[in-house]
XYZ file of C-alpha atoms in Angstrom:
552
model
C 16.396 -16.875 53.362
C 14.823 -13.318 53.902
C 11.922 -13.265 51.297
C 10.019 -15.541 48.809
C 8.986 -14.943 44.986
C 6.414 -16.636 43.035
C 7.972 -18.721 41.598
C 9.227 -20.301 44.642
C 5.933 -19.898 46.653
C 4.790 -22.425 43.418
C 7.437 -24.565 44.322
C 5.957 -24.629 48.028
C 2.716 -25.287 46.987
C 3.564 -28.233 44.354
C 4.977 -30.426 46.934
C 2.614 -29.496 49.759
C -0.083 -30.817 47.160
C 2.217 -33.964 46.564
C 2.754 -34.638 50.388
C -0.912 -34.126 50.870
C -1.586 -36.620 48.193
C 0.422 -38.846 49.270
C -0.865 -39.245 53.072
C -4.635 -39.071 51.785
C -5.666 -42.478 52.747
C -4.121 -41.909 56.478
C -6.157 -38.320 56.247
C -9.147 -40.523 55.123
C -8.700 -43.297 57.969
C -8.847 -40.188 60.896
C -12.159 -39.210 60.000
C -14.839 -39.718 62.345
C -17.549 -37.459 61.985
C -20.710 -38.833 60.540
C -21.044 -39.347 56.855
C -20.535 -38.125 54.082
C -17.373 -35.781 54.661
C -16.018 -39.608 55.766
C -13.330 -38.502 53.067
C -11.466 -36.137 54.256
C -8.044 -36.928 52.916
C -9.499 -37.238 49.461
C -11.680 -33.940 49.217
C -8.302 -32.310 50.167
C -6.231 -33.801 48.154
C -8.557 -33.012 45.288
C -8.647 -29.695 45.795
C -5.075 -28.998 46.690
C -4.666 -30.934 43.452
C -6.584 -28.581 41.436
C -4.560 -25.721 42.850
C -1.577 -27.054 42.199
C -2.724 -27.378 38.779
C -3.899 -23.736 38.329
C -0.967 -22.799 40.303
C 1.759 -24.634 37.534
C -0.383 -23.268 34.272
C 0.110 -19.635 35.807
C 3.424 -19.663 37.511
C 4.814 -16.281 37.368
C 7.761 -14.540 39.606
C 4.942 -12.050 40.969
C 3.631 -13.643 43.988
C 0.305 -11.765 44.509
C -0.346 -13.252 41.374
C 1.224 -16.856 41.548
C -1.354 -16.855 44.529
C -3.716 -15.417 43.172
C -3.952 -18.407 40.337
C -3.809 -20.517 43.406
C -7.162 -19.226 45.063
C -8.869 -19.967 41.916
C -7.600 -23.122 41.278
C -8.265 -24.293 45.343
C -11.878 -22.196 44.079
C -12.768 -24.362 41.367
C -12.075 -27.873 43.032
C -12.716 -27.282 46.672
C -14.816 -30.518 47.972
C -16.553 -31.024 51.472
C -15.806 -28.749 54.439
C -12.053 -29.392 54.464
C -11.435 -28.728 50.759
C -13.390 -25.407 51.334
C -11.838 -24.018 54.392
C -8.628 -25.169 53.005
C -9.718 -23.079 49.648
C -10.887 -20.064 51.725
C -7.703 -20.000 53.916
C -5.094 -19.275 50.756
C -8.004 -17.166 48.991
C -8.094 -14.763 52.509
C -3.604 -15.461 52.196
C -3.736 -14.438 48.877
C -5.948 -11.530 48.446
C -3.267 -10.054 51.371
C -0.126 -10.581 49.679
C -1.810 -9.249 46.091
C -0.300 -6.375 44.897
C 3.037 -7.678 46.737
C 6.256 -9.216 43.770
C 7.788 -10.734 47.176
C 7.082 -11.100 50.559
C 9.330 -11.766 53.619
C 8.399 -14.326 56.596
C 6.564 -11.323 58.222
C 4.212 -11.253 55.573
C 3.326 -14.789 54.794
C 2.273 -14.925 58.484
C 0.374 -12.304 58.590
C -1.202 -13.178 54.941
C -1.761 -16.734 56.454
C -3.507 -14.744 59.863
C -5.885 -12.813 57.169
C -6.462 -16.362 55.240
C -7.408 -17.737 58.536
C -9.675 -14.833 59.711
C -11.592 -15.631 55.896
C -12.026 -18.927 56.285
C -13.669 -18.790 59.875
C -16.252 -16.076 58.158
C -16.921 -18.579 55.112
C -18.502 -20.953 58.076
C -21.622 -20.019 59.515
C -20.884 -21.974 62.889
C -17.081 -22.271 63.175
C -16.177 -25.446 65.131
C -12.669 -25.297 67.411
C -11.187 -28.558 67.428
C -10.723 -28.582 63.667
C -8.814 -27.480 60.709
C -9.605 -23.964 61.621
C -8.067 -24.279 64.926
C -5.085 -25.516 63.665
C -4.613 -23.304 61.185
C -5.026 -20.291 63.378
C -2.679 -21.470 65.879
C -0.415 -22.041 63.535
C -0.801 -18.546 62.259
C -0.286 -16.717 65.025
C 2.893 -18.566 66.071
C 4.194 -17.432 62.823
C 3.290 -13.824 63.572
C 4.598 -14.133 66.621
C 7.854 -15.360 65.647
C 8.470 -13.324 62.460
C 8.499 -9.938 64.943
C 11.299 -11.025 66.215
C 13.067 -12.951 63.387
C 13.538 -12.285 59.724
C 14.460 -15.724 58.700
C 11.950 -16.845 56.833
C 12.677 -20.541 56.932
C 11.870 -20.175 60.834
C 9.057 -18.438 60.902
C 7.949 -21.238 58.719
C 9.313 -23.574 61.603
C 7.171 -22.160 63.763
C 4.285 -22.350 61.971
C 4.664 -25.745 61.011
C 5.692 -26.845 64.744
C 2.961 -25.009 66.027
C 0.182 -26.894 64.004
C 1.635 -30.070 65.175
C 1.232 -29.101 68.752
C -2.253 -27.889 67.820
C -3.454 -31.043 65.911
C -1.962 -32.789 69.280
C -4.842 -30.784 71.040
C -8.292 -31.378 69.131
C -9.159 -34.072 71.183
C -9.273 -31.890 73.952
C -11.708 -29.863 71.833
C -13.653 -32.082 70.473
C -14.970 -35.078 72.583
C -15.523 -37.101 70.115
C -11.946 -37.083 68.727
C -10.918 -38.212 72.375
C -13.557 -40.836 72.980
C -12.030 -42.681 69.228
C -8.315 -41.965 69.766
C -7.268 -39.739 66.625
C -6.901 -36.074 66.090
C -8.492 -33.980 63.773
C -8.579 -35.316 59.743
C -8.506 -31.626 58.540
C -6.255 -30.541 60.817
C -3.216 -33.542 59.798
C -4.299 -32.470 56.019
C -3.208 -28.969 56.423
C 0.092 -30.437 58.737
C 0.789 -32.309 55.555
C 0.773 -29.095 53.436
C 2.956 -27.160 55.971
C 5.794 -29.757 55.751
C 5.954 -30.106 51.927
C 6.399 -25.890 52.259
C 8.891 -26.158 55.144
C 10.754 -28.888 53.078
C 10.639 -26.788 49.972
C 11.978 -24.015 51.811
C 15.088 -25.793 53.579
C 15.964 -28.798 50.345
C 15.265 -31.388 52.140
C 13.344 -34.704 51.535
C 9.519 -35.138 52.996
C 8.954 -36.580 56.557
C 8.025 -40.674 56.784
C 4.742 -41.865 57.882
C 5.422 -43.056 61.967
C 4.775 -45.794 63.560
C 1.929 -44.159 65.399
C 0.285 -43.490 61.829
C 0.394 -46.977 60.356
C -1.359 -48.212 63.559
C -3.669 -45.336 63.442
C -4.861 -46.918 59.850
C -4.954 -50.572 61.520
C -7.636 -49.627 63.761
C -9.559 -47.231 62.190
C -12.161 -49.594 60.111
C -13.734 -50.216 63.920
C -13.304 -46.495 64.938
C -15.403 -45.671 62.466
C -17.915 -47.681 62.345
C -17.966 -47.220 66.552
C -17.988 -43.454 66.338
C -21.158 -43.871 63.600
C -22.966 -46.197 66.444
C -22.742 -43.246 68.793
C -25.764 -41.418 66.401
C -28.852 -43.127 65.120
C -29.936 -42.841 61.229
C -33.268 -40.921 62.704
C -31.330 -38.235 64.503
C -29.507 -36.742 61.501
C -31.911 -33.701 60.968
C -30.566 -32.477 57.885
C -30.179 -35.839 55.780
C -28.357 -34.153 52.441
C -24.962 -33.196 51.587
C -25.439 -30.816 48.808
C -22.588 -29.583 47.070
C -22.528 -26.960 43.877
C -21.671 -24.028 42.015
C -23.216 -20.847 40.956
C -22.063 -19.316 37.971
C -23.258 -15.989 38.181
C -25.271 -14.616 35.235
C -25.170 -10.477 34.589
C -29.087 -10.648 33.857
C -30.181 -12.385 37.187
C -27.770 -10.019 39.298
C -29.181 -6.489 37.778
C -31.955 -7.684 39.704
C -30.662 -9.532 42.611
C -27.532 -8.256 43.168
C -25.056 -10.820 45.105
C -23.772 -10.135 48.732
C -21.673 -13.126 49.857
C -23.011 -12.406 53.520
C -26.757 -11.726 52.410
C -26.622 -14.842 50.488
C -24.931 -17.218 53.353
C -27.217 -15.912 55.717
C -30.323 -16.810 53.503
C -29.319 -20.372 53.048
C -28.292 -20.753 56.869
C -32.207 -21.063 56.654
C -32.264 -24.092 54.576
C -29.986 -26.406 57.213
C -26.116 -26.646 58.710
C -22.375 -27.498 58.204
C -23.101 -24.298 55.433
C -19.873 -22.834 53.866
C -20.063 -20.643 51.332
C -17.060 -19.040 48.775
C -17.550 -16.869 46.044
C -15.363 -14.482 43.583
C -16.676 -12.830 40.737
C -17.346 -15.709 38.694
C -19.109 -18.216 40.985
C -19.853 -18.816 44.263
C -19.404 -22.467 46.379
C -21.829 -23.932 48.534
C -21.801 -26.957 50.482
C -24.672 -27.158 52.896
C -26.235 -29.857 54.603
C -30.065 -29.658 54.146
C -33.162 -31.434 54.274
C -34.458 -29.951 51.226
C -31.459 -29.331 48.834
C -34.139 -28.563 45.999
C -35.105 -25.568 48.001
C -31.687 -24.844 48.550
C -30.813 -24.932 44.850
C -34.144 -22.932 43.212
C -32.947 -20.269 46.128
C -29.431 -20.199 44.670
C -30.391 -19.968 40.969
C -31.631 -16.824 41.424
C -28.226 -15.401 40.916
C -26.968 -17.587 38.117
C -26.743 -21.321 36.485
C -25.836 -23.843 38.403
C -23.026 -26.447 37.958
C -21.206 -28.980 39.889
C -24.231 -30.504 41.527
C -23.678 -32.815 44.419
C -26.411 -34.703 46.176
C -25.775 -37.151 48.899
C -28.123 -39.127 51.198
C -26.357 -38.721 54.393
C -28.759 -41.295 56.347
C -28.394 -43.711 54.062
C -24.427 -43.757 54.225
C -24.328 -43.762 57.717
C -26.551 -47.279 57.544
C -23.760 -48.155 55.438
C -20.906 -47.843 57.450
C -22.817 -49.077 60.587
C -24.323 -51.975 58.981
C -20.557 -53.090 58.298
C -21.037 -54.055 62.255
C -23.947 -56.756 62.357
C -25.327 -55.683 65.543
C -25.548 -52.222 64.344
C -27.243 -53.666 61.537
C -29.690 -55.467 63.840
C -30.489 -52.440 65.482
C -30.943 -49.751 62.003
C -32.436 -52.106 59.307
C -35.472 -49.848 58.110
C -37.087 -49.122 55.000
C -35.857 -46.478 53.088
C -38.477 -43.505 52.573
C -37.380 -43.105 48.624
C -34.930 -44.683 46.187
C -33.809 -44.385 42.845
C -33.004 -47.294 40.389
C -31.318 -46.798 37.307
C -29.552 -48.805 34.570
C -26.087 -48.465 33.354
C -22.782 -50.262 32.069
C -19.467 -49.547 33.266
C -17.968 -49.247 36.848
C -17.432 -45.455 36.254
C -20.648 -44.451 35.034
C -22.253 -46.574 37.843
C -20.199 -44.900 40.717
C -20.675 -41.528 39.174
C -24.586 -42.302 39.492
C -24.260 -43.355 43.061
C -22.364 -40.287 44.100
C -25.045 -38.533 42.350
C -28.456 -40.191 44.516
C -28.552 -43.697 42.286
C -29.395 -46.047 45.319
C -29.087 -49.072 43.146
C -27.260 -48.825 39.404
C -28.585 -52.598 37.515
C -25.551 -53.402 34.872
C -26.928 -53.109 31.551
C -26.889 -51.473 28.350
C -27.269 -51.661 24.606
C -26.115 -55.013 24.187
C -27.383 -56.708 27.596
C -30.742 -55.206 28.825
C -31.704 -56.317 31.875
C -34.947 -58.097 31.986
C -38.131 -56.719 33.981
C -37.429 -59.307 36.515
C -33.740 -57.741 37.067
C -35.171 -54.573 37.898
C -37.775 -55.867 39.808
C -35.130 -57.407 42.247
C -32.692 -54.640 42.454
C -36.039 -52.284 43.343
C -36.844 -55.252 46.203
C -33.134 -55.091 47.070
C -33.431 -51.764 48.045
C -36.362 -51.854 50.352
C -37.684 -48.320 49.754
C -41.391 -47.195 50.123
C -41.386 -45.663 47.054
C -39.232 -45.702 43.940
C -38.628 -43.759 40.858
C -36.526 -45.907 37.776
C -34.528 -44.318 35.472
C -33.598 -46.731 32.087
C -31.042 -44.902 30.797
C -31.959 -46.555 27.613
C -35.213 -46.258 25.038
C -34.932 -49.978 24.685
C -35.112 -50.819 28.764
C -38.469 -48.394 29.490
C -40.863 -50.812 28.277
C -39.039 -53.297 30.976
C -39.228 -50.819 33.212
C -42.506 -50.021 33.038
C -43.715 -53.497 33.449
C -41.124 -53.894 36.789
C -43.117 -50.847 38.292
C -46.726 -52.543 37.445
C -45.080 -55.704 39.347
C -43.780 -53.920 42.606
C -46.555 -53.202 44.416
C -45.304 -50.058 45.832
C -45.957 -46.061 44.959
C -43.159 -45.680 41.508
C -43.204 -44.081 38.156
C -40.301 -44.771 35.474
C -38.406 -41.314 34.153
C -38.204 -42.433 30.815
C -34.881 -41.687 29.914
C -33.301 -42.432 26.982
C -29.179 -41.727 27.613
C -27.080 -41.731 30.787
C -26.526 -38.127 30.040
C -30.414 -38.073 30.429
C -30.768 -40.101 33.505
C -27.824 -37.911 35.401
C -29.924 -34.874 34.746
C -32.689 -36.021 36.113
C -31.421 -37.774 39.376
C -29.948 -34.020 40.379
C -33.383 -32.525 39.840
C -34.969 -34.719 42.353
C -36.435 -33.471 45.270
C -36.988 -36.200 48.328
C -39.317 -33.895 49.975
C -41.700 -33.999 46.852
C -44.184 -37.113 45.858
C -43.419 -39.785 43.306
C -45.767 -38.180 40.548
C -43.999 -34.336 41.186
C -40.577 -35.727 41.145
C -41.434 -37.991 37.919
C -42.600 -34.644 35.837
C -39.444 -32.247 37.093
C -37.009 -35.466 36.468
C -38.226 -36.008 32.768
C -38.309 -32.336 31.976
C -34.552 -31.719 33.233
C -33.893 -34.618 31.053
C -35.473 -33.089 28.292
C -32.948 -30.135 28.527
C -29.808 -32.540 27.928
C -28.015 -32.845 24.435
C -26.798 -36.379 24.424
C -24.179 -37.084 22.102
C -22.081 -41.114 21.785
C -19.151 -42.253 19.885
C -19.354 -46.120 18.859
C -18.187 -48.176 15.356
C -20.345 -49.676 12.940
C -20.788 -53.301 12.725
C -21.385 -53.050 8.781
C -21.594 -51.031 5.583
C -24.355 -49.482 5.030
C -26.420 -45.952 4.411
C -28.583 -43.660 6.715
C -30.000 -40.056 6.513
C -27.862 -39.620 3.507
C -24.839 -40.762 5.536
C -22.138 -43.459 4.286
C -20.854 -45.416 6.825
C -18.260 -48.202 6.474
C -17.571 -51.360 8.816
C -15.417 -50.483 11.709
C -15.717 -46.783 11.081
C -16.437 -44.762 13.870
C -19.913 -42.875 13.960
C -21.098 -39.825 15.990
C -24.082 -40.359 17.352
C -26.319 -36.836 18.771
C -29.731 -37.611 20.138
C -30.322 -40.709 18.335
C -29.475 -39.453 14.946
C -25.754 -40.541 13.427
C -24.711 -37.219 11.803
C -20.594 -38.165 10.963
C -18.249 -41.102 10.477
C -14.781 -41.212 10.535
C -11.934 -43.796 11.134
C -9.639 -41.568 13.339
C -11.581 -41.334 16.739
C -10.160 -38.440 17.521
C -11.146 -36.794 14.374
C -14.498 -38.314 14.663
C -15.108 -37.127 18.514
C -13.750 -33.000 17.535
C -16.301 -33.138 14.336
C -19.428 -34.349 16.872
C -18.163 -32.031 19.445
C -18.217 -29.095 16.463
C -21.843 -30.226 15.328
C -23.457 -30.561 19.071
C -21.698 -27.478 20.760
C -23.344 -24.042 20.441
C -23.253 -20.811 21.846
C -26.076 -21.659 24.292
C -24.333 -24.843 25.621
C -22.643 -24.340 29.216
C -21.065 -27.630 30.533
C -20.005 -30.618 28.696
C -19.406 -33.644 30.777
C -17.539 -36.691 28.845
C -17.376 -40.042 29.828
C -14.731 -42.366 28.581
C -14.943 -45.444 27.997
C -12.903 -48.883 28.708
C -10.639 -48.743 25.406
C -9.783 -44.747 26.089
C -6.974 -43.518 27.807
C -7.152 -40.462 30.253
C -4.179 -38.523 28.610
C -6.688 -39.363 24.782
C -9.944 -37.948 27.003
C -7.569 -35.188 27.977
C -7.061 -33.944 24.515
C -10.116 -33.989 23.520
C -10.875 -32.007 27.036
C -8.316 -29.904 25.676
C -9.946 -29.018 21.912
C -13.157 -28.289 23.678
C -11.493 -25.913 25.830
C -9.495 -24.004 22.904
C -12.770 -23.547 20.809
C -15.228 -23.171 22.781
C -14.556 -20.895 25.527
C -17.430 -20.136 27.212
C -17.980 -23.682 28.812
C -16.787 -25.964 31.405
C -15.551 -29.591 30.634
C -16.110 -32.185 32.556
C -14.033 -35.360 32.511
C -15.154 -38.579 34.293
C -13.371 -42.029 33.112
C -16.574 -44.187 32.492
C -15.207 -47.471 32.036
C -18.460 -48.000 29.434
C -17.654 -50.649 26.580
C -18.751 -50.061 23.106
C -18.841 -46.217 23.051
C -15.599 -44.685 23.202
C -17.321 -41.403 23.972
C -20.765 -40.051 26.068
C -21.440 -36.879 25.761
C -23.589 -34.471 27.334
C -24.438 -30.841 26.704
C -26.287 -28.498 28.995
């Protein structure tokens, strides 16, 4: 084989994503660097995934384009360090290859040399050892090779052979790889990619797992939490993952216009582990500060931001060594802040967590917990201060009289929806007091369209509205504006009523009795009429409403 097209580059790509996918829990179990990017396998798997995706939707036999659709799929879902450099790698491979219809084995090592060279400036303090290692050995064995070969299925043999050798050598990089026994997580990731190309390339099936892997994932759980015990809680100096997106707004850049290189500089200020990808849409951050608020009022300068990703990096890490009870001996403190909110359904509760929640109570319309319930899940949590979050008009009043109880600095965020309450836990700030964080929290509430989906329970008549028992109503902010018997017609004539041209995002929740493929479609009519913003799908597992809604 002397040269490639797009179409067969997609073909690559597909089941370097599926290989990937498959091997993401043995990616996961390698990781041992502390918390949160604990997930290695996953974050790359997600945003291989969402390449893939982009990649299939836009297949075309031009490769600079087929890659092209790539970048901005890997763009869109990159996650934690991996998923980024990973991202930035094919965005540097494809903006070489762009104007190309084919390329020979030459090329794609010499594209993957430029991809490599672009993700090492997207970090602000490249680390050798790692992904980026890998992949720039691997590189420049393919270079190497392809001037002297014009097979392309070797040169990709010599890439892929080459990472191998490479991943073999991170612990020699890396001391802390050595001192636990594994190689580097990113690093295997990208391995996994390479051999779904290579096997693409030659028609044959995907390598097995080895022995040496399964046992690898029999004795991680203790790696980890031993490699976690090397670091105390109190050293982490910059205790906040913060992940987003800024969607860049023509306004805001006739004033301040954007400079990738201006702008990572500027928020290498704010703390570490910074990456930063942009095209001319958005730009990608992942940083890990002390003060993401400052980090995010820095960054909206330039645009609106999306995608918002807060976590508490301390507080993990006293999760994963607290699995150990002599750790747990040793790191049992009070925690400085915490957040308590209310919520039903596994999926809305995890998305909270992920979010900053340090303690989700189960409850809802048709179980609110009592003021003793929250009272014990604030006690639970053993934080100096707190800040609760209802979720619910009904629970405040409960909530209120928990906070009188406590005996420690609190104020409730009176929000009335989940949509509400997710709001406000991104705008909190952990470097600001209880009473700052309570006003900025209710006021980004305030800014949220909530809209639910639910059935009646009888016949009857409101705000000039008929509804019938078992119909379907749409619910937006309080108010039940239609009723229908088809959900699906019911949830496309809320959508209609609550979307307008200022909204931006739309995240959906789905509840227990929804399907993903059902959420998918209606993902799907948002997306055909109304253009200009981003949908959000997150399976909520809530009972009662079929559908929450928010609009920003």
């Amino acid at each position: 084989m002397k040269a490639i097209d797009g179409i067969k580059f997609a073909e690559m790509v597909k089941l370097g994503a599926h290989h990937l996918y498959e091997n993401a829990d043995y990616v996961d179990s390698l990781n041992v660097f502390p918390v949160p990017d604990g997930d290695t396998g996953t974050n790359m798997n997600l945003s291989m995934t969402s390449g893939a995706k982009e990649i299939d939707a836009h297949t075309v036999s031009h490769i600079g384009e087929t890659s092209k659709a790539l970048s901005k799929g890997l763009l869109m879902g990159a996650r934690g360090n991996s998923g980024v450099i990973l991202s930035q790698l094919f965005r540097g491979f494809g903006k070489a290859i762009e104007e190309d219809a084919t390329i020979d084995g030459k090329q794609f090592a010499h594209a993957l040399e430029y991809g490599v060279q672009t993700a090492y400036k997207a970090v602000m303090k490249p680390v050798e050892g790692t992904i980026l290692t890998v992949a720039k050995d691997a590189a420049n064995a393919g270079v190497e090779v392809s001037a002297v070969t014009d097979d392309f299925i070797e040169v990709m043999e010599a890439i892929l052979e080459e990472a191998k050798a490479s991943l073999k050598r991170t612990p020699d990089l890396l001391p802390v790889l050595k001192e636990v026994g594994v190689v580097d997580s990113g690093g295997q990731g990208l391995v996994y990619v390479y051999e779904g190309f290579l096997a693409n390339l030659k028609g044959e099936a995907l390598p097995e797992r080895t022995d040496d892997q399964s046992m690898s994932e029999l004795v991680n759980a203790e790696h980890h939490r031993s490699v976690q015990g090397f670091m105390n809680t109190e050293d982490i100096e910059f205790g906040y993952c913060t992940e987003f997106m800024v969607k860049f707004e023509e306004d805001k850049l006739e004033d301040r216009p954007y400079d990738e290189t201006k702008f990572r500089e500027a928020l290498s200020t704010f703390g570490d582990s910074l990456l930063v990808i942009s095209d001319e849409e958005v730009a990608k951050v992942h940083i890990h500060s002390e003060e993401p608020g400052d980090v995010l009022s820095y960054s909206k300068k330039y645009g609106s931001l999306i995608n918002i990703k807060i976590e508490n990096m301390r507080q993990q890490h006293l999760d994963i060594v607290g699995e150990n009870p002599k750790q747990q001996a040793k790191t049992k403190v009070k925690h400085p802040y915490a957040i308590v909110t209310v919520a039903m359904g596994s999926g809305i509760a995890d998305l909270l967590r992920s979010i900053g929640a340090s303690a989700v109570i189960e409850g809802g319309q048709t179980m609110n917990p009592s003021t003793e319930d929250i009272v014990k899940a604030i006690e639970d949590v053993g934080a100096e201060r707190v800040l609760i979050l209802p979720n619910n008009k009904n629970i405040i009043m409960a909530a209120e009289q928990a906070a009188e109880l406590i005996g420690i600095e609190s104020a409730v965020v009176p929000t009335r929806t989940v949509p509400e309450g997710l709001s406000a836990i991104l705008a909190f700030n952990p470097e600001a007091d209880v009473a700052t964080n309570a006003t900025a929290m209710a006021d980004a509430a305030s800014y949220v369209k909530t809209a639910q989906v639910t059935h009646a329970v009888r016949d009857t008549s409101i705000d000039g509205v008929n509804i019938k028992k078992d119909e379907f109503m749409g619910i937006a902010d309080g108010k039940i504006v239609t009723t229908n018997a088809s959900l699906p017609e019911l949830t496309t004539s809320l959508l209609d009523k609550v979307i307008d041209e200022d909204s931006e995002i739309i995240t959906i929740l789905y509840g227990e009795d929804v399907s993903g493929a059902e959420a998918k479609k209606i993902g799907e009519y948002i997306e055909k009429h109304f253009e200009h913003v981003e949908v959000e799908l997150y399976s909520g597992e809530q009972p009662l409403y079929p559908y929450i809604i928010s609009v920003e």
